[in-house]
Short mmCIF file of N, CA, C and O in Angstrom, two decimals:
data_model
loop_
_atom_site.label_atom_id
_atom_site.label_comp_id
_atom_site.label_asym_id
_atom_site.label_seq_id
_atom_site.Cartn_x
_atom_site.Cartn_y
_atom_site.Cartn_z
N VAL A 1376 6.21 -3.05 -10.81
CA VAL A 1376 7.10 -1.18 -10.78
C VAL A 1376 7.58 -1.57 -12.56
O VAL A 1376 7.48 0.14 -12.81
N GLU A 1377 8.02 -2.36 -13.03
CA GLU A 1377 8.52 -2.49 -14.32
C GLU A 1377 7.51 -2.02 -15.07
O GLU A 1377 7.47 -1.44 -16.45
N HIS A 1378 6.51 -2.66 -15.31
CA HIS A 1378 5.26 -2.31 -16.36
C HIS A 1378 4.60 -1.13 -15.71
O HIS A 1378 3.95 -0.48 -17.18
N LEU A 1379 4.61 -0.48 -14.32
CA LEU A 1379 3.95 0.82 -14.59
C LEU A 1379 4.54 1.76 -14.94
O LEU A 1379 4.02 2.92 -15.77
N SER A 1380 5.81 1.28 -14.43
CA SER A 1380 7.21 2.45 -15.44
C SER A 1380 6.62 2.73 -16.45
O SER A 1380 6.87 3.90 -17.42
N HIS A 1381 6.39 1.54 -17.35
CA HIS A 1381 6.42 1.45 -19.33
C HIS A 1381 5.29 2.00 -19.12
O HIS A 1381 5.21 2.86 -20.44
N LEU A 1382 4.49 2.23 -18.16
CA LEU A 1382 3.11 2.66 -18.83
C LEU A 1382 2.86 4.21 -18.43
O LEU A 1382 2.18 5.01 -18.69
N GLY A 1383 4.00 4.67 -17.96
CA GLY A 1383 3.95 6.33 -17.42
C GLY A 1383 4.13 6.93 -16.49
O GLY A 1383 3.77 7.63 -16.18
N PHE A 1384 3.67 5.49 -15.66
CA PHE A 1384 3.20 5.76 -14.07
C PHE A 1384 4.85 6.19 -13.22
O PHE A 1384 5.82 5.18 -13.56
N SER A 1385 5.04 7.52 -12.60
CA SER A 1385 5.99 7.58 -11.54
C SER A 1385 5.88 6.52 -10.55
O SER A 1385 4.59 6.87 -9.61
N VAL A 1386 6.64 5.51 -10.04
CA VAL A 1386 6.08 4.48 -9.03
C VAL A 1386 7.59 4.84 -8.14
O VAL A 1386 9.00 5.03 -8.52
N TRP A 1387 7.23 4.73 -6.80
CA TRP A 1387 8.36 4.01 -5.84
C TRP A 1387 8.09 2.66 -5.31
O TRP A 1387 6.47 2.99 -4.37
N LEU A 1388 8.93 2.00 -5.02
CA LEU A 1388 8.80 0.51 -4.40
C LEU A 1388 9.96 0.87 -3.21
O LEU A 1388 11.08 1.18 -3.58
N ASP A 1389 9.57 0.89 -2.03
CA ASP A 1389 10.44 1.17 -1.06
C ASP A 1389 11.60 0.25 -0.78
O ASP A 1389 12.82 0.38 -0.37
N ILE A 1390 11.50 -1.31 -1.44
CA ILE A 1390 12.57 -2.44 -1.23
C ILE A 1390 13.72 -1.80 -2.42
O ILE A 1390 14.67 -2.69 -2.44
N GLN A 1391 13.16 -1.37 -3.51
CA GLN A 1391 13.87 -0.80 -4.68
C GLN A 1391 14.45 0.36 -3.93
O GLN A 1391 15.76 0.81 -4.65
N GLN A 1392 13.84 1.37 -3.28
CA GLN A 1392 14.41 3.07 -3.64
C GLN A 1392 14.86 3.51 -2.32
O GLN A 1392 14.76 4.67 -2.08
N MET A 1393 14.87 2.76 -1.40
CA MET A 1393 15.23 3.29 0.14
C MET A 1393 16.45 3.74 0.29
O MET A 1393 16.83 3.23 0.20
N THR A 1394 15.94 4.89 1.32
CA THR A 1394 16.94 5.73 1.48
C THR A 1394 16.71 6.42 2.44
O THR A 1394 15.84 6.85 2.54
N GLY A 1395 17.64 6.71 3.52
CA GLY A 1395 17.33 7.54 5.01
C GLY A 1395 16.36 6.93 5.91
O GLY A 1395 15.99 5.70 5.28
N ASP A 1396 15.54 7.51 6.44
CA ASP A 1396 15.00 7.14 7.45
C ASP A 1396 13.48 6.89 6.77
O ASP A 1396 12.89 7.46 5.70
N ILE A 1397 12.86 5.49 7.01
CA ILE A 1397 11.60 4.87 6.45
C ILE A 1397 10.50 5.42 6.44
O ILE A 1397 9.73 5.37 5.35
N ASN A 1398 10.08 5.86 7.59
CA ASN A 1398 8.84 6.61 8.10
C ASN A 1398 8.82 8.05 7.00
O ASN A 1398 8.01 8.21 6.82
N GLU A 1399 10.04 9.07 7.46
CA GLU A 1399 10.23 9.98 6.59
C GLU A 1399 10.10 9.32 4.56
O GLU A 1399 9.34 10.30 4.33
N GLN A 1400 10.48 8.53 4.52
CA GLN A 1400 10.41 8.32 3.11
C GLN A 1400 9.25 8.20 2.54
O GLN A 1400 8.49 8.52 1.61
N MET A 1401 7.83 7.35 3.20
CA MET A 1401 6.91 6.61 3.11
C MET A 1401 6.11 7.75 3.60
O MET A 1401 5.41 8.15 2.47
N ALA A 1402 6.10 8.99 4.21
CA ALA A 1402 5.37 9.29 4.45
C ALA A 1402 5.22 11.09 3.41
O ALA A 1402 4.22 11.17 3.17
N GLY A 1403 6.40 11.21 3.26
CA GLY A 1403 6.29 12.02 1.96
C GLY A 1403 6.50 11.76 0.87
O GLY A 1403 5.60 12.52 -0.38
N ASN A 1404 6.91 10.47 0.62
CA ASN A 1404 6.29 9.78 -1.47
C ASN A 1404 4.55 9.97 -0.97
O ASN A 1404 3.77 9.79 -1.91
N ILE A 1405 3.73 9.57 0.05
CA ILE A 1405 2.40 9.34 0.67
C ILE A 1405 1.99 10.84 0.14
O ILE A 1405 1.09 11.15 -0.40
N ALA A 1406 2.54 12.01 0.82
CA ALA A 1406 1.91 13.37 0.83
C ALA A 1406 2.02 13.72 -0.79
O ALA A 1406 1.14 14.30 -0.83
N VAL A 1407 2.73 13.21 -1.37
CA VAL A 1407 3.27 13.81 -2.94
C VAL A 1407 2.34 12.79 -3.86
O VAL A 1407 2.54 13.12 -5.27
N SER A 1408 2.01 12.08 -3.62
CA SER A 1408 0.85 10.97 -4.82
C SER A 1408 -0.19 11.55 -4.61
O SER A 1408 -0.75 12.47 -3.93
N ILE A 1409 -0.85 10.54 -6.08
CA ILE A 1409 -1.70 10.91 -6.33
C ILE A 1409 -2.86 9.80 -6.36
O ILE A 1409 -4.10 9.31 -6.50
N GLY A 1410 -2.00 8.31 -5.75
CA GLY A 1410 -2.68 7.29 -5.22
C GLY A 1410 -1.77 6.12 -4.91
O GLY A 1410 -0.59 6.11 -5.13
N THR A 1411 -2.43 5.26 -4.48
CA THR A 1411 -1.20 4.11 -3.89
C THR A 1411 -2.22 2.73 -4.26
O THR A 1411 -3.58 2.75 -4.50
N LEU A 1412 -1.01 1.97 -4.44
CA LEU A 1412 -1.80 0.05 -4.72
C LEU A 1412 -1.53 -0.27 -3.09
O LEU A 1412 -0.09 -0.25 -2.48
N VAL A 1413 -2.51 -0.43 -2.67
CA VAL A 1413 -1.76 -1.57 -1.31
C VAL A 1413 -2.26 -2.90 -1.15
O VAL A 1413 -3.35 -3.36 -1.61
N ILE A 1414 -0.93 -3.70 -1.08
CA ILE A 1414 -0.91 -5.16 -1.56
C ILE A 1414 -0.96 -5.60 -0.36
O ILE A 1414 -0.26 -5.68 0.86
N GLY A 1415 -2.34 -6.35 0.06
CA GLY A 1415 -2.21 -7.43 0.97
C GLY A 1415 -1.83 -8.54 1.21
O GLY A 1415 -2.58 -9.95 1.13
N THR A 1416 -0.54 -8.84 1.28
CA THR A 1416 0.03 -9.76 1.84
C THR A 1416 -0.47 -10.35 3.40
O THR A 1416 -0.26 -9.28 3.91
N PRO A 1417 -0.76 -11.65 3.66
CA PRO A 1417 -0.47 -12.51 5.06
C PRO A 1417 0.68 -11.50 5.65
O PRO A 1417 0.15 -10.64 6.69
N ARG A 1418 1.63 -10.94 5.19
CA ARG A 1418 3.05 -10.60 6.06
C ARG A 1418 2.15 -9.08 6.31
O ARG A 1418 2.76 -8.42 7.80
N TYR A 1419 2.31 -8.37 5.09
CA TYR A 1419 1.40 -7.20 5.34
C TYR A 1419 0.34 -6.62 5.99
O TYR A 1419 0.83 -5.67 6.69
N THR A 1420 -0.47 -7.34 6.17
CA THR A 1420 -1.49 -7.16 7.10
C THR A 1420 -1.36 -7.47 8.27
O THR A 1420 -1.98 -6.79 9.27
N GLN A 1421 -0.61 -8.53 8.86
CA GLN A 1421 -0.17 -8.37 10.12
C GLN A 1421 0.48 -7.12 10.48
O GLN A 1421 0.09 -6.82 11.69
N ARG A 1422 1.63 -6.84 9.79
CA ARG A 1422 1.98 -5.45 10.01
C ARG A 1422 1.40 -4.22 10.43
O ARG A 1422 1.89 -3.38 10.84
N ALA A 1423 0.86 -4.42 9.50
CA ALA A 1423 -0.32 -3.53 9.47
C ALA A 1423 -1.48 -2.88 10.77
O ALA A 1423 -1.59 -1.96 11.39
N GLY A 1424 -1.27 -4.23 11.73
CA GLY A 1424 -1.77 -4.17 13.21
C GLY A 1424 -0.97 -3.90 13.95
O GLY A 1424 -1.37 -3.95 15.22
N MET A 1425 0.26 -3.95 13.83
CA MET A 1425 1.31 -3.72 15.08
C MET A 1425 2.27 -2.35 14.90
O MET A 1425 1.71 -1.82 13.74
N ASP A 1426 2.68 -2.45 15.82
CA ASP A 1426 3.41 -1.21 15.73
C ASP A 1426 4.65 -1.38 15.10
O ASP A 1426 5.62 -1.16 15.48
N THR A 1427 4.91 -0.61 13.57
CA THR A 1427 5.41 -1.07 12.91
C THR A 1427 5.87 0.20 11.83
O THR A 1427 4.64 1.07 11.39
N ASN A 1428 6.63 0.24 10.69
CA ASN A 1428 6.31 0.96 9.73
C ASN A 1428 5.18 1.06 8.73
O ASN A 1428 5.11 2.17 7.98
N VAL A 1429 4.80 -0.41 8.70
CA VAL A 1429 3.74 -0.60 7.58
C VAL A 1429 2.32 0.07 8.49
O VAL A 1429 1.67 0.99 7.72
N LYS A 1430 2.60 0.20 9.83
CA LYS A 1430 1.08 0.50 10.04
C LYS A 1430 1.30 2.06 10.23
O LYS A 1430 0.02 2.31 9.87
N ARG A 1431 2.41 2.79 10.24
CA ARG A 1431 2.44 4.09 9.71
C ARG A 1431 2.39 4.51 8.70
O ARG A 1431 1.36 5.33 8.37
N GLU A 1432 2.75 3.78 7.75
CA GLU A 1432 1.92 3.67 5.84
C GLU A 1432 0.71 3.78 6.12
O GLU A 1432 0.31 4.34 5.19
N PHE A 1433 0.36 2.43 6.47
CA PHE A 1433 -0.85 2.79 6.26
C PHE A 1433 -2.14 3.31 6.78
O PHE A 1433 -2.85 4.31 6.09
N GLU A 1434 -2.00 4.22 7.98
CA GLU A 1434 -2.14 4.70 8.78
C GLU A 1434 -2.12 6.47 8.08
O GLU A 1434 -3.46 7.12 7.35
N ALA A 1435 -0.80 6.56 7.19
CA ALA A 1435 -1.02 7.88 6.70
C ALA A 1435 -1.74 7.75 5.11
O ALA A 1435 -2.58 8.69 4.64
N ILE A 1436 -1.74 6.61 4.63
CA ILE A 1436 -2.46 6.38 3.04
C ILE A 1436 -4.07 6.86 3.68
O ILE A 1436 -4.63 7.35 2.85
N ILE A 1437 -4.70 6.27 4.87
CA ILE A 1437 -5.92 6.23 5.15
C ILE A 1437 -6.32 8.00 5.50
O ILE A 1437 -7.18 8.04 4.93
N ALA A 1438 -5.72 8.43 6.13
CA ALA A 1438 -5.57 9.96 6.43
C ALA A 1438 -5.52 10.81 4.93
O ALA A 1438 -6.63 11.57 5.30
N LYS A 1439 -4.80 10.61 4.34
CA LYS A 1439 -4.89 11.32 3.02
C LYS A 1439 -5.98 11.06 2.46
O LYS A 1439 -6.73 12.10 1.15
N ALA A 1440 -6.26 9.75 1.85
CA ALA A 1440 -7.86 9.54 1.33
C ALA A 1440 -8.99 10.38 2.30
O ALA A 1440 -9.99 10.52 1.28
N ALA A 1441 -8.68 10.22 3.26
CA ALA A 1441 -9.82 10.75 4.02
C ALA A 1441 -9.92 12.67 3.89
O ALA A 1441 -11.13 13.38 3.50
N LYS A 1442 -9.22 13.16 3.45
CA LYS A 1442 -8.60 14.26 3.69
C LYS A 1442 -9.04 14.85 2.05
O LYS A 1442 -9.20 15.69 1.57
N ASP A 1443 -8.35 13.88 1.03
CA ASP A 1443 -8.36 14.49 -0.67
C ASP A 1443 -8.96 13.24 -1.47
O ASP A 1443 -8.43 11.90 -1.28
N GLU A 1444 -10.43 13.77 -1.80
CA GLU A 1444 -10.84 12.71 -2.66
C GLU A 1444 -10.57 12.13 -3.99
O GLU A 1444 -10.95 11.47 -4.77
N ARG A 1445 -9.47 12.92 -4.41
CA ARG A 1445 -8.79 12.59 -5.70
C ARG A 1445 -7.44 12.06 -5.41
O ARG A 1445 -7.25 11.12 -6.48
N PHE A 1446 -7.35 11.36 -4.02
CA PHE A 1446 -6.41 10.74 -4.29
C PHE A 1446 -6.63 8.80 -3.96
O PHE A 1446 -7.73 8.46 -3.52
N GLY A 1447 -6.26 8.55 -5.05
CA GLY A 1447 -6.65 6.73 -5.39
C GLY A 1447 -6.21 5.97 -4.78
O GLY A 1447 -5.05 6.13 -4.28
N VAL A 1448 -6.83 4.88 -3.57
CA VAL A 1448 -6.29 3.71 -2.92
C VAL A 1448 -7.12 2.67 -3.74
O VAL A 1448 -8.25 2.54 -3.70
N PHE A 1449 -6.05 1.62 -3.86
CA PHE A 1449 -6.44 0.59 -4.67
C PHE A 1449 -5.91 -0.59 -3.98
O PHE A 1449 -4.75 -0.97 -4.07
N PRO A 1450 -6.89 -1.16 -3.05
CA PRO A 1450 -6.38 -2.72 -2.02
C PRO A 1450 -6.44 -3.47 -2.89
O PRO A 1450 -7.22 -4.26 -3.82
N LEU A 1451 -4.86 -4.03 -3.04
CA LEU A 1451 -5.21 -5.46 -4.16
C LEU A 1451 -4.67 -6.68 -3.28
O LEU A 1451 -3.92 -6.82 -2.18
N MET A 1452 -5.59 -7.75 -3.09
CA MET A 1452 -5.40 -8.87 -2.48
C MET A 1452 -4.86 -10.05 -3.03
O MET A 1452 -5.21 -10.25 -4.06
N PHE A 1453 -3.82 -10.47 -2.83
CA PHE A 1453 -3.28 -11.88 -3.67
C PHE A 1453 -2.75 -12.71 -2.85
O PHE A 1453 -2.72 -12.59 -1.75
N LEU A 1454 -2.49 -14.19 -3.35
CA LEU A 1454 -2.22 -15.29 -2.29
C LEU A 1454 -0.75 -15.05 -2.30
O LEU A 1454 0.14 -14.43 -3.39
N ASP A 1455 0.06 -15.33 -1.26
CA ASP A 1455 1.56 -15.64 -1.05
C ASP A 1455 2.21 -16.77 -1.43
O ASP A 1455 1.20 -17.98 -2.21
N ALA A 1456 3.15 -17.06 -1.84
CA ALA A 1456 3.82 -18.55 -1.92
C ALA A 1456 3.15 -19.48 -0.93
O ALA A 1456 3.19 -21.18 -2.26
N SER A 1457 2.81 -19.61 -0.15
CA SER A 1457 2.10 -20.65 0.28
C SER A 1457 0.62 -20.93 0.28
O SER A 1457 -0.08 -21.62 0.83
N GLY A 1458 0.15 -20.14 -0.93
CA GLY A 1458 -1.13 -20.22 -0.97
C GLY A 1458 -2.15 -19.78 0.03
O GLY A 1458 -3.32 -19.77 0.16
N GLU A 1459 -1.65 -18.72 1.11
CA GLU A 1459 -2.16 -17.72 1.96
C GLU A 1459 -2.71 -16.59 1.37
O GLU A 1459 -1.92 -15.93 0.79
N HIS A 1460 -3.46 -15.72 2.18
CA HIS A 1460 -3.58 -14.65 1.79
C HIS A 1460 -4.06 -13.57 3.22
O HIS A 1460 -3.85 -14.42 3.92
N GLY A 1461 -3.68 -12.28 2.64
CA GLY A 1461 -3.86 -11.28 4.01
C GLY A 1461 -5.26 -10.69 3.72
O GLY A 1461 -6.36 -10.92 3.45
N ILE A 1462 -6.22 -10.26 5.23
CA ILE A 1462 -7.65 -9.72 5.30
C ILE A 1462 -7.15 -7.93 5.73
O ILE A 1462 -5.78 -8.18 6.46
N PHE A 1463 -7.07 -7.03 4.88
CA PHE A 1463 -6.53 -5.75 5.15
C PHE A 1463 -7.40 -5.25 6.68
O PHE A 1463 -8.73 -6.14 6.54
N PRO A 1464 -7.14 -4.45 7.21
CA PRO A 1464 -7.58 -3.82 8.42
C PRO A 1464 -9.06 -3.34 7.51
O PRO A 1464 -9.19 -2.78 6.52
N SER A 1465 -10.07 -3.56 8.57
CA SER A 1465 -11.16 -2.95 8.32
C SER A 1465 -11.61 -1.32 7.05
O SER A 1465 -12.57 -1.91 6.67
N GLU A 1466 -10.51 -0.90 7.19
CA GLU A 1466 -10.60 0.12 6.45
C GLU A 1466 -11.04 -0.22 4.95
O GLU A 1466 -11.50 0.50 4.20
N LEU A 1467 -10.30 -1.16 4.87
CA LEU A 1467 -10.31 -1.47 3.23
C LEU A 1467 -10.80 -2.20 3.00
O LEU A 1467 -10.82 -2.87 1.54
N ASN A 1468 -11.23 -3.54 3.69
CA ASN A 1468 -11.98 -4.31 3.45
C ASN A 1468 -13.04 -4.72 2.33
O ASN A 1468 -13.45 -5.54 1.33
N ASP A 1469 -14.13 -3.56 2.55
CA ASP A 1469 -15.05 -3.26 1.68
C ASP A 1469 -14.60 -2.11 0.67
O ASP A 1469 -15.55 -1.14 0.35
N HIS A 1470 -13.51 -1.61 0.56
CA HIS A 1470 -13.18 -0.15 -0.49
C HIS A 1470 -13.76 -0.51 -1.77
O HIS A 1470 -13.80 -1.88 -2.29
N ALA A 1471 -14.25 0.16 -2.29
CA ALA A 1471 -15.09 0.26 -4.11
C ALA A 1471 -13.85 -0.16 -4.74
O ALA A 1471 -14.10 -0.80 -5.84
N ASN A 1472 -12.59 0.09 -4.42
CA ASN A 1472 -11.77 -0.23 -5.46
C ASN A 1472 -11.02 -1.34 -5.41
O ASN A 1472 -10.04 -1.82 -5.87
N LEU A 1473 -11.68 -2.16 -4.42
CA LEU A 1473 -10.72 -3.58 -3.74
C LEU A 1473 -10.74 -4.38 -5.18
O LEU A 1473 -11.80 -4.32 -5.82
N CYS A 1474 -9.32 -4.78 -5.54
CA CYS A 1474 -9.28 -6.27 -6.66
C CYS A 1474 -9.14 -7.23 -5.98
O CYS A 1474 -7.91 -6.90 -4.84
N ASP A 1475 -9.70 -7.93 -6.03
CA ASP A 1475 -9.47 -9.59 -5.11
C ASP A 1475 -8.94 -10.31 -6.04
O ASP A 1475 -9.48 -10.94 -6.92
N PHE A 1476 -7.25 -10.63 -6.43
CA PHE A 1476 -6.61 -11.68 -7.31
C PHE A 1476 -6.52 -12.86 -6.68
O PHE A 1476 -5.87 -14.00 -7.23
N ARG A 1477 -7.25 -13.20 -5.42
CA ARG A 1477 -6.89 -14.35 -4.79
C ARG A 1477 -7.15 -16.04 -5.98
O ARG A 1477 -7.01 -17.02 -5.95
#
């Protein structure tokens, strides 16, 4: 967030800026954004497959990308502290913008 902000990007990170209803905040921010970084940690990918706010966020990203070709989706794969990595739901596994930092 710090580096992207320094480069002039308007950045919203839920764990730093969450107020009110998490689902409304995420949906609203996705609706007005021009792109999103989806960080594929094991926890994120596990929660994206469960009935959680992460799944609703993921579905909103996929829906917006399908409707708006200008909306940039950048899936980023990272190892977590234990050396594990997540696997994105199928919509992002072969995405053209997939960045694999494992």
